[in-house]
PDB file of C-alpha atoms and ligand atoms in Angstrom:
ATOM      1  CA  UNK Y   3      25.922 -10.065  16.956  1.00 52.00           C
ATOM      2  CA  UNK Y   4      23.642  -8.460  19.598  1.00 57.00           C
ATOM      3  CA  UNK Y   5      21.879 -10.961  21.865  1.00 70.00           C
ATOM      4  CA  UNK Y   6      18.740 -12.014  19.983  1.00 70.00           C
ATOM      5  CA  UNK Y   7      16.498 -12.341  23.064  1.00 79.00           C
ATOM      6  CA  UNK Y   8      17.348  -8.839  24.310  1.00 82.00           C
ATOM      7  CA  UNK Y   9      16.677  -7.351  20.879  1.00 79.00           C
ATOM      8  CA  UNK Y  10      13.378  -9.192  20.585  1.00 79.00           C
ATOM      9  CA  UNK Y  11      12.263  -8.017  24.036  1.00 87.00           C
ATOM     10  CA  UNK Y  12      13.135  -4.398  23.187  1.00 88.00           C
ATOM     11  CA  UNK Y  13      11.312  -4.670  19.853  1.00 85.00           C
ATOM     12  CA  UNK Y  14       8.212  -6.153  21.512  1.00 89.00           C
ATOM     13  CA  UNK Y  15       8.057  -3.373  24.110  1.00 92.00           C
ATOM     14  CA  UNK Y  16       8.513  -0.654  21.473  1.00 90.00           C
ATOM     15  CA  UNK Y  17       5.909  -2.237  19.260  1.00 86.00           C
ATOM     16  CA  UNK Y  18       3.258  -2.567  21.988  1.00 91.00           C
ATOM     17  CA  UNK Y  19       3.801   1.117  22.814  1.00 91.00           C
ATOM     18  CA  UNK Y  20       3.632   2.229  19.182  1.00 87.00           C
ATOM     19  CA  UNK Y  21       1.098  -0.113  17.566  1.00 81.00           C
ATOM     20  CA  UNK Y  22      -0.788  -1.811  20.400  1.00 86.00           C
ATOM     21  CA  UNK Y  23      -1.210  -5.317  21.711  1.00 87.00           C
ATOM     22  CA  UNK Y  24      -3.199  -6.816  18.818  1.00 83.00           C
ATOM     23  CA  UNK Y  25      -0.700  -5.749  16.192  1.00 80.00           C
ATOM     24  CA  UNK Y  26       2.180  -7.015  18.327  1.00 86.00           C
ATOM     25  CA  UNK Y  27       0.507 -10.422  18.827  1.00 87.00           C
ATOM     26  CA  UNK Y  28       0.076 -10.796  15.057  1.00 82.00           C
ATOM     27  CA  UNK Y  29       3.641  -9.698  14.479  1.00 80.00           C
ATOM     28  CA  UNK Y  30       4.895 -12.279  16.980  1.00 84.00           C
ATOM     29  CA  UNK Y  31       2.787 -14.935  15.241  1.00 85.00           C
ATOM     30  CA  UNK Y  32       4.494 -13.998  11.982  1.00 81.00           C
ATOM     31  CA  UNK Y  33       7.797 -14.994  13.617  1.00 81.00           C
ATOM     32  CA  UNK Y  34       6.362 -18.412  14.502  1.00 89.00           C
ATOM     33  CA  UNK Y  35       5.131 -18.667  10.902  1.00 89.00           C
ATOM     34  CA  UNK Y  36       8.617 -17.783   9.711  1.00 90.00           C
ATOM     35  CA  UNK Y  37      10.164 -20.617  11.763  1.00 92.00           C
ATOM     36  CA  UNK Y  38       7.739 -23.043  10.107  1.00 95.00           C
ATOM     37  CA  UNK Y  39       8.514 -21.732   6.617  1.00 96.00           C
ATOM     38  CA  UNK Y  40      12.266 -21.819   7.239  1.00 97.00           C
ATOM     39  CA  UNK Y  41      12.059 -25.441   8.337  1.00 97.00           C
ATOM     40  CA  UNK Y  42       9.920 -26.392   5.343  1.00 97.00           C
ATOM     41  CA  UNK Y  43      12.301 -24.693   2.892  1.00 97.00           C
ATOM     42  CA  UNK Y  44      15.404 -25.726   4.876  1.00 98.00           C
ATOM     43  CA  UNK Y  45      16.810 -22.191   4.777  1.00 98.00           C
ATOM     44  CA  UNK Y  46      18.154 -19.835   7.464  1.00 97.00           C
ATOM     45  CA  UNK Y  47      17.195 -16.211   6.940  1.00 97.00           C
ATOM     46  CA  UNK Y  48      15.762 -15.168  10.318  1.00 93.00           C
ATOM     47  CA  UNK Y  49      17.993 -12.570  12.073  1.00 92.00           C
ATOM     48  CA  UNK Y  50      18.311  -8.913  12.972  1.00 90.00           C
ATOM     49  CA  UNK Y  51      21.734  -7.451  12.347  1.00 95.00           C
ATOM     50  CA  UNK Y  52      22.356  -3.780  13.041  1.00 94.00           C
ATOM     51  CA  UNK Y  53      24.062  -1.660  10.347  1.00 95.00           C
ATOM     52  CA  UNK Y  54      27.076  -0.887  12.560  1.00 94.00           C
ATOM     53  CA  UNK Y  55      27.669  -4.612  13.113  1.00 95.00           C
ATOM     54  CA  UNK Y  56      27.988  -4.905   9.331  1.00 96.00           C
ATOM     55  CA  UNK Y  57      30.346  -1.902   9.310  1.00 94.00           C
ATOM     56  CA  UNK Y  58      27.951   0.246   7.301  1.00 93.00           C
ATOM     57  CA  UNK Y  59      27.587   4.012   7.246  1.00 84.00           C
ATOM     58  CA  UNK Y  60      24.421   5.643   8.569  1.00 85.00           C
ATOM     59  CA  UNK Y  61      22.345   5.591   5.358  1.00 95.00           C
ATOM     60  CA  UNK Y  62      22.782   1.853   4.786  1.00 95.00           C
ATOM     61  CA  UNK Y  63      20.428  -0.184   6.919  1.00 95.00           C
ATOM     62  CA  UNK Y  64      21.169  -3.448   8.684  1.00 96.00           C
ATOM     63  CA  UNK Y  65      19.545  -6.787   8.047  1.00 97.00           C
ATOM     64  CA  UNK Y  66      15.957  -7.664   8.860  1.00 94.00           C
ATOM     65  CA  UNK Y  67      14.175 -10.025   6.468  1.00 95.00           C
ATOM     66  CA  UNK Y  68      10.774  -9.213   5.001  1.00 94.00           C
ATOM     67  CA  UNK Y  69       8.070 -11.253   6.736  1.00 91.00           C
ATOM     68  CA  UNK Y  70       6.900 -14.300   4.788  1.00 93.00           C
ATOM     69  CA  UNK Y  71       3.305 -13.026   4.983  1.00 89.00           C
ATOM     70  CA  UNK Y  72       4.210  -9.663   3.466  1.00 92.00           C
ATOM     71  CA  UNK Y  73       6.307 -11.137   0.688  1.00 95.00           C
ATOM     72  CA  UNK Y  74       3.492 -13.576  -0.164  1.00 94.00           C
ATOM     73  CA  UNK Y  75       1.137 -10.609  -0.371  1.00 93.00           C
ATOM     74  CA  UNK Y  76       3.491  -8.692  -2.674  1.00 96.00           C
ATOM     75  CA  UNK Y  77       3.743 -11.725  -4.992  1.00 97.00           C
ATOM     76  CA  UNK Y  78      -0.066 -12.143  -4.970  1.00 96.00           C
ATOM     77  CA  UNK Y  79      -0.389  -8.587  -6.309  1.00 96.00           C
ATOM     78  CA  UNK Y  80       2.156  -9.034  -9.085  1.00 97.00           C
ATOM     79  CA  UNK Y  81       1.172 -10.476 -12.419  1.00 95.00           C
ATOM     80  CA  UNK Y  82       4.247 -12.512 -13.324  1.00 97.00           C
ATOM     81  CA  UNK Y  83       4.872 -13.201 -17.005  1.00 97.00           C
ATOM     82  CA  UNK Y  84       6.439 -16.677 -16.781  1.00 98.00           C
ATOM     83  CA  UNK Y  85       9.867 -16.969 -18.358  1.00 98.00           C
ATOM     84  CA  UNK Y  86       9.927 -13.227 -19.136  1.00 98.00           C
ATOM     85  CA  UNK Y  87      10.007 -11.201 -15.945  1.00 98.00           C
ATOM     86  CA  UNK Y  88      13.289 -10.610 -14.159  1.00 98.00           C
ATOM     87  CA  UNK Y  89      13.191  -9.925 -10.408  1.00 98.00           C
ATOM     88  CA  UNK Y  90      15.790  -7.886  -8.515  1.00 98.00           C
ATOM     89  CA  UNK Y  91      15.983  -7.563  -4.718  1.00 98.00           C
ATOM     90  CA  UNK Y  92      18.052  -4.524  -3.677  1.00 98.00           C
ATOM     91  CA  UNK Y  93      19.771  -5.420  -0.403  1.00 98.00           C
ATOM     92  CA  UNK Y  94      18.948  -9.120  -0.387  1.00 98.00           C
ATOM     93  CA  UNK Y  95      20.635  -9.929   2.942  1.00 98.00           C
ATOM     94  CA  UNK Y  96      20.418 -13.654   3.673  1.00 98.00           C
ATOM     95  CA  UNK Y  97      18.241 -14.061   0.615  1.00 98.00           C
ATOM     96  CA  UNK Y  98      14.711 -14.607   1.933  1.00 98.00           C
ATOM     97  CA  UNK Y  99      12.989 -12.564  -0.793  1.00 98.00           C
ATOM     98  CA  UNK Y 100      15.327 -14.046  -3.418  1.00 98.00           C
ATOM     99  CA  UNK Y 101      14.497 -17.599  -2.330  1.00 98.00           C
ATOM    100  CA  UNK Y 102      10.750 -16.894  -2.324  1.00 98.00           C
ATOM    101  CA  UNK Y 103      10.953 -15.211  -5.732  1.00 98.00           C
ATOM    102  CA  UNK Y 104      12.940 -18.197  -7.045  1.00 98.00           C
ATOM    103  CA  UNK Y 105       9.919 -20.411  -6.299  1.00 98.00           C
ATOM    104  CA  UNK Y 106       8.001 -18.325  -8.866  1.00 98.00           C
ATOM    105  CA  UNK Y 107       8.344 -18.696 -12.654  1.00 98.00           C
ATOM    106  CA  UNK Y 108      10.607 -15.660 -13.164  1.00 98.00           C
ATOM    107  CA  UNK Y 109      13.089 -15.787 -16.035  1.00 98.00           C
ATOM    108  CA  UNK Y 110      15.821 -14.757 -13.590  1.00 98.00           C
ATOM    109  CA  UNK Y 111      16.074 -13.719  -9.966  1.00 98.00           C
ATOM    110  CA  UNK Y 112      18.894 -11.474  -8.754  1.00 98.00           C
ATOM    111  CA  UNK Y 113      19.815 -10.391  -5.232  1.00 98.00           C
ATOM    112  CA  UNK Y 114      22.271  -7.533  -4.694  1.00 98.00           C
ATOM    113  CA  UNK Y 115      23.933  -7.275  -1.291  1.00 98.00           C
ATOM    114  CA  UNK Y 116      26.740  -5.136   0.153  1.00 97.00           C
ATOM    115  CA  UNK Y 117      27.840  -7.436   2.995  1.00 98.00           C
ATOM    116  CA  UNK Y 118      30.094 -10.276   1.832  1.00 97.00           C
ATOM    117  CA  UNK Y 119      29.145 -12.315   4.871  1.00 97.00           C
ATOM    118  CA  UNK Y 120      25.420 -12.016   4.033  1.00 98.00           C
ATOM    119  CA  UNK Y 121      26.094 -12.772   0.347  1.00 98.00           C
ATOM    120  CA  UNK Y 122      27.673 -16.092   1.308  1.00 98.00           C
ATOM    121  CA  UNK Y 123      24.686 -17.007   3.474  1.00 98.00           C
ATOM    122  CA  UNK Y 124      22.281 -15.997   0.677  1.00 98.00           C
ATOM    123  CA  UNK Y 125      24.194 -18.201  -1.781  1.00 98.00           C
ATOM    124  CA  UNK Y 126      23.972 -21.131   0.604  1.00 98.00           C
ATOM    125  CA  UNK Y 127      20.206 -20.580   1.027  1.00 98.00           C
ATOM    126  CA  UNK Y 128      19.740 -20.422  -2.753  1.00 98.00           C
ATOM    127  CA  UNK Y 129      21.673 -23.684  -3.064  1.00 98.00           C
ATOM    128  CA  UNK Y 130      19.406 -25.342  -0.490  1.00 98.00           C
ATOM    129  CA  UNK Y 131      16.241 -24.674  -2.498  1.00 98.00           C
ATOM    130  CA  UNK Y 132      17.751 -25.615  -5.861  1.00 96.00           C
ATOM    131  CA  UNK Y 133      15.436 -28.590  -6.376  1.00 97.00           C
ATOM    132  CA  UNK Y 134      12.344 -26.422  -5.678  1.00 97.00           C
ATOM    133  CA  UNK Y 135      13.331 -23.488  -7.903  1.00 98.00           C
ATOM    134  CA  UNK Y 136      10.938 -22.452 -10.665  1.00 98.00           C
ATOM    135  CA  UNK Y 137      12.971 -19.475 -11.875  1.00 98.00           C
ATOM    136  CA  UNK Y 138      15.305 -19.910 -14.847  1.00 98.00           C
ATOM    137  CA  UNK Y 139      18.337 -18.825 -12.807  1.00 98.00           C
ATOM    138  CA  UNK Y 140      19.139 -17.270  -9.439  1.00 98.00           C
ATOM    139  CA  UNK Y 141      22.148 -15.060  -8.803  1.00 98.00           C
ATOM    140  CA  UNK Y 142      23.548 -13.288  -5.740  1.00 98.00           C
ATOM    141  CA  UNK Y 143      25.712 -10.269  -6.604  1.00 98.00           C
ATOM    142  CA  UNK Y 144      27.966  -8.929  -3.875  1.00 98.00           C
ATOM    143  CA  UNK Y 145      27.969  -5.210  -4.663  1.00 98.00           C
ATOM    144  CA  UNK Y 146      27.042  -1.784  -3.375  1.00 97.00           C
ATOM    145  CA  UNK Y 147      23.596  -0.995  -4.777  1.00 97.00           C
ATOM    146  CA  UNK Y 148      24.851   2.504  -5.598  1.00 97.00           C
ATOM    147  CA  UNK Y 149      27.316   1.244  -8.222  1.00 97.00           C
ATOM    148  CA  UNK Y 150      25.407  -1.839  -9.376  1.00 98.00           C
ATOM    149  CA  UNK Y 151      24.430  -1.508 -13.049  1.00 97.00           C
ATOM    150  CA  UNK Y 152      20.943  -2.926 -13.460  1.00 98.00           C
ATOM    151  CA  UNK Y 153      20.772  -5.549 -16.239  1.00 98.00           C
ATOM    152  CA  UNK Y 154      18.546  -4.337 -19.069  1.00 96.00           C
ATOM    153  CA  UNK Y 155      15.995  -7.122 -18.683  1.00 97.00           C
ATOM    154  CA  UNK Y 156      15.227  -6.459 -14.980  1.00 98.00           C
ATOM    155  CA  UNK Y 157      11.590  -5.360 -14.782  1.00 98.00           C
ATOM    156  CA  UNK Y 158      10.479  -6.143 -11.217  1.00 98.00           C
ATOM    157  CA  UNK Y 159      12.404  -4.378  -8.450  1.00 98.00           C
ATOM    158  CA  UNK Y 160      11.807  -5.177  -4.795  1.00 98.00           C
ATOM    159  CA  UNK Y 161      12.904  -2.939  -1.946  1.00 98.00           C
ATOM    160  CA  UNK Y 162      12.467  -3.571   1.747  1.00 97.00           C
ATOM    161  CA  UNK Y 163      13.996  -0.834   3.817  1.00 95.00           C
ATOM    162  CA  UNK Y 164      17.571  -1.407   2.629  1.00 96.00           C
ATOM    163  CA  UNK Y 165      18.861   2.160   2.632  1.00 95.00           C
ATOM    164  CA  UNK Y 166      17.791   5.756   2.829  1.00 93.00           C
ATOM    165  CA  UNK Y 167      18.824   9.341   2.018  1.00 94.00           C
ATOM    166  CA  UNK Y 168      21.495   9.884  -0.612  1.00 95.00           C
ATOM    167  CA  UNK Y 169      22.051   6.116  -1.094  1.00 96.00           C
ATOM    168  CA  UNK Y 170      18.393   5.631  -2.014  1.00 96.00           C
ATOM    169  CA  UNK Y 171      18.526   8.673  -4.312  1.00 96.00           C
ATOM    170  CA  UNK Y 172      21.550   7.204  -6.140  1.00 97.00           C
ATOM    171  CA  UNK Y 173      19.751   3.866  -6.485  1.00 97.00           C
ATOM    172  CA  UNK Y 174      16.750   5.699  -7.981  1.00 97.00           C
ATOM    173  CA  UNK Y 175      19.164   7.248 -10.490  1.00 96.00           C
ATOM    174  CA  UNK Y 176      20.454   3.760 -11.399  1.00 97.00           C
ATOM    175  CA  UNK Y 177      16.872   2.627 -12.021  1.00 97.00           C
ATOM    176  CA  UNK Y 178      16.159   5.704 -14.130  1.00 96.00           C
ATOM    177  CA  UNK Y 179      19.379   5.257 -16.127  1.00 96.00           C
ATOM    178  CA  UNK Y 180      18.601   1.600 -16.804  1.00 97.00           C
ATOM    179  CA  UNK Y 181      15.098   2.525 -17.938  1.00 97.00           C
ATOM    180  CA  UNK Y 182      16.380   5.322 -20.198  1.00 95.00           C
ATOM    181  CA  UNK Y 183      18.951   3.023 -21.813  1.00 96.00           C
ATOM    182  CA  UNK Y 184      16.414   0.275 -22.328  1.00 96.00           C
ATOM    183  CA  UNK Y 185      12.847   1.595 -22.085  1.00 96.00           C
ATOM    184  CA  UNK Y 186      10.529  -1.091 -20.728  1.00 96.00           C
ATOM    185  CA  UNK Y 187       7.641  -1.399 -18.323  1.00 96.00           C
ATOM    186  CA  UNK Y 188       9.014  -1.832 -14.819  1.00 98.00           C
ATOM    187  CA  UNK Y 189       7.255  -2.580 -11.549  1.00 98.00           C
ATOM    188  CA  UNK Y 190       8.700  -1.368  -8.288  1.00 98.00           C
ATOM    189  CA  UNK Y 191       7.534  -2.921  -5.043  1.00 98.00           C
ATOM    190  CA  UNK Y 192       8.512  -0.650  -2.184  1.00 97.00           C
ATOM    191  CA  UNK Y 193       7.911  -2.018   1.317  1.00 96.00           C
ATOM    192  CA  UNK Y 194       8.046   0.917   3.707  1.00 94.00           C
ATOM    193  CA  UNK Y 195       7.905   0.755   7.505  1.00 90.00           C
ATOM    194  CA  UNK Y 196       4.654   2.480   8.478  1.00 84.00           C
ATOM    195  CA  UNK Y 197       5.135   6.095   9.486  1.00 85.00           C
ATOM    196  CA  UNK Y 198       8.321   6.496   7.430  1.00 90.00           C
ATOM    197  CA  UNK Y 199       8.474   8.666   4.331  1.00 91.00           C
ATOM    198  CA  UNK Y 200       8.037   6.868   1.006  1.00 94.00           C
ATOM    199  CA  UNK Y 201      10.755   8.577  -1.040  1.00 93.00           C
ATOM    200  CA  UNK Y 202       9.454   7.010  -4.273  1.00 95.00           C
ATOM    201  CA  UNK Y 203       6.272   9.082  -3.966  1.00 94.00           C
ATOM    202  CA  UNK Y 204       8.119  12.263  -4.962  1.00 92.00           C
ATOM    203  CA  UNK Y 205       9.652  10.878  -8.175  1.00 95.00           C
ATOM    204  CA  UNK Y 206       7.849  12.347 -11.225  1.00 94.00           C
ATOM    205  CA  UNK Y 207       9.045   9.548 -13.550  1.00 95.00           C
ATOM    206  CA  UNK Y 208       7.319   6.841 -11.507  1.00 95.00           C
ATOM    207  CA  UNK Y 209       3.574   6.274 -11.490  1.00 96.00           C
ATOM    208  CA  UNK Y 210       1.852   5.249  -8.283  1.00 97.00           C
ATOM    209  CA  UNK Y 211      -0.067   2.028  -8.842  1.00 97.00           C
ATOM    210  CA  UNK Y 212      -1.486   0.767  -5.530  1.00 97.00           C
ATOM    211  CA  UNK Y 213      -0.930   0.303  -1.807  1.00 95.00           C
ATOM    212  CA  UNK Y 214      -1.529  -3.156  -0.425  1.00 93.00           C
ATOM    213  CA  UNK Y 215      -2.439  -3.246   3.237  1.00 82.00           C
ATOM    214  CA  UNK Y 216      -0.900  -6.222   4.993  1.00 80.00           C
ATOM    215  CA  UNK Y 217      -3.734  -8.318   6.378  1.00 69.00           C
ATOM    216  CA  UNK Y 218      -1.503  -9.615   9.089  1.00 66.00           C
ATOM    217  CA  UNK Y 219       0.141  -6.762  10.960  1.00 64.00           C
ATOM    218  CA  UNK Y 220       0.317  -3.076  10.323  1.00 66.00           C
ATOM    219  CA  UNK Y 221       4.008  -2.202  10.542  1.00 78.00           C
ATOM    220  CA  UNK Y 222       4.608  -2.124   6.777  1.00 90.00           C
ATOM    221  CA  UNK Y 223       3.008  -0.598   3.701  1.00 92.00           C
ATOM    222  CA  UNK Y 224       3.551  -2.395   0.389  1.00 95.00           C
ATOM    223  CA  UNK Y 225       3.484   0.268  -2.298  1.00 97.00           C
ATOM    224  CA  UNK Y 226       3.535  -0.530  -6.015  1.00 98.00           C
ATOM    225  CA  UNK Y 227       4.860   1.884  -8.655  1.00 98.00           C
ATOM    226  CA  UNK Y 228       5.268   1.565 -12.405  1.00 97.00           C
ATOM    227  CA  UNK Y 229       7.776   3.058 -14.790  1.00 95.00           C
ATOM    228  CA  UNK Y 230       6.149   3.008 -18.202  1.00 84.00           C
ATOM    229  CA  UNK Y 231       7.803   1.887 -21.421  1.00 77.00           C
ATOM    230  CA  UNK Y 232       8.486   5.020 -23.506  1.00 67.00           C
TER     231      UNK Y 232
HETATM  232  C1  LIG A   8      16.059  -4.725   5.657  1.00 54.97           C
HETATM  233  S1  LIG A   8      17.248  -5.812   4.924  1.00 54.97           S
HETATM  234  C2  LIG A   8      16.310  -6.476   3.582  1.00 54.97           C
HETATM  235  C3  LIG A   8      16.580  -7.944   3.348  1.00 54.97           C
HETATM  236  C4  LIG A   8      15.908  -8.620   2.165  1.00 54.97           C
HETATM  237  N1  LIG A   8      15.614  -7.715   1.083  1.00 54.97           N
HETATM  238  C5  LIG A   8      14.639  -9.320   2.558  1.00 54.97           C
HETATM  239  O1  LIG A   8      13.581  -8.804   2.193  1.00 54.97           O
HETATM  240  O2  LIG A   8      14.670 -10.330   3.232  1.00 54.97           O
HETATM  241  C6  LIG A   8      18.316  -4.623   4.126  1.00 54.97           C
HETATM  242  C7  LIG A   8      19.554  -5.222   3.464  1.00 54.97           C
HETATM  243  O3  LIG A   8      20.182  -4.220   2.648  1.00 54.97           O
HETATM  244  C8  LIG A   8      21.584  -4.401   2.702  1.00 54.97           C
HETATM  245  N2  LIG A   8      22.235  -3.140   2.288  1.00 54.97           N
HETATM  246  C9  LIG A   8      22.356  -2.002   3.005  1.00 54.97           C
HETATM  247  N3  LIG A   8      22.998  -1.067   2.278  1.00 54.97           N
HETATM  248  C10 LIG A   8      23.280  -1.617   1.070  1.00 54.97           C
HETATM  249  C11 LIG A   8      23.915  -1.137  -0.109  1.00 54.97           C
HETATM  250  N4  LIG A   8      24.391   0.106  -0.200  1.00 54.97           N
HETATM  251  N5  LIG A   8      24.014  -1.984  -1.164  1.00 54.97           N
HETATM  252  C12 LIG A   8      23.531  -3.255  -1.111  1.00 54.97           C
HETATM  253  N6  LIG A   8      22.923  -3.756  -0.005  1.00 54.97           N
HETATM  254  C13 LIG A   8      22.781  -2.960   1.075  1.00 54.97           C
HETATM  255  C14 LIG A   8      21.828  -4.799   4.148  1.00 54.97           C
HETATM  256  O4  LIG A   8      23.069  -5.460   4.314  1.00 54.97           O
HETATM  257  C15 LIG A   8      20.632  -5.694   4.428  1.00 54.97           C
HETATM  258  O5  LIG A   8      20.946  -7.029   4.152  1.00 54.97           O
END
């Protein structure tokens, strides 16, 4: 694993240059916030792991968890139907989004992850919050998102910068196939690093719903789409 302090310093310098001092200060605060949340939940999800360290090809991204503040915001803008909605995190890494979703009254929460090493850590984190879980069940599936067959009751899909290019296109096809086989209303929450192309925007079978601007720092756009029941 690359030295964490060196990576943080490089990230801070890049960020100040790209987004300014105020944004960077807020972003750094979000890391302090994350330490507090990790301690409270007794989980360990904070890390940056480059794709090549995980042995991935270029279109699969490495691990960087969603910030707690941004995930909270995404949840605030979802209307969860308790005991009915099923949440899927594509590329769940160490399971931060899965753990936070498991605190909500979802029927089921699923995390799909390619790295076996990260799957094991995610499972351990899920185990640690067992007594606090509000979801009916929580499952980590160690699989390539490209080949993962989406269960027919999944209706909330969360994506935070897990892959790009042809991998993302194949994942979109999986979502479309699942919807065709079992038409239902689905919500897609796509968290996109600011300045990067939102590939969902060009899909004619998805309807743009809203963009939520993070109140904390500006590096991410949280974009909601719907796939309607037919
Ligand atoms: C930016 S992290 C997102 C972590 C997590 N969703 C969260 O919000 O905390 C991207 C994750 O996608 C995983 N990943 C990359 N390519 C994948 C693939 N083809 N199938 C499944 N997971 C993949 C990486 O291992 C990494 O853990």
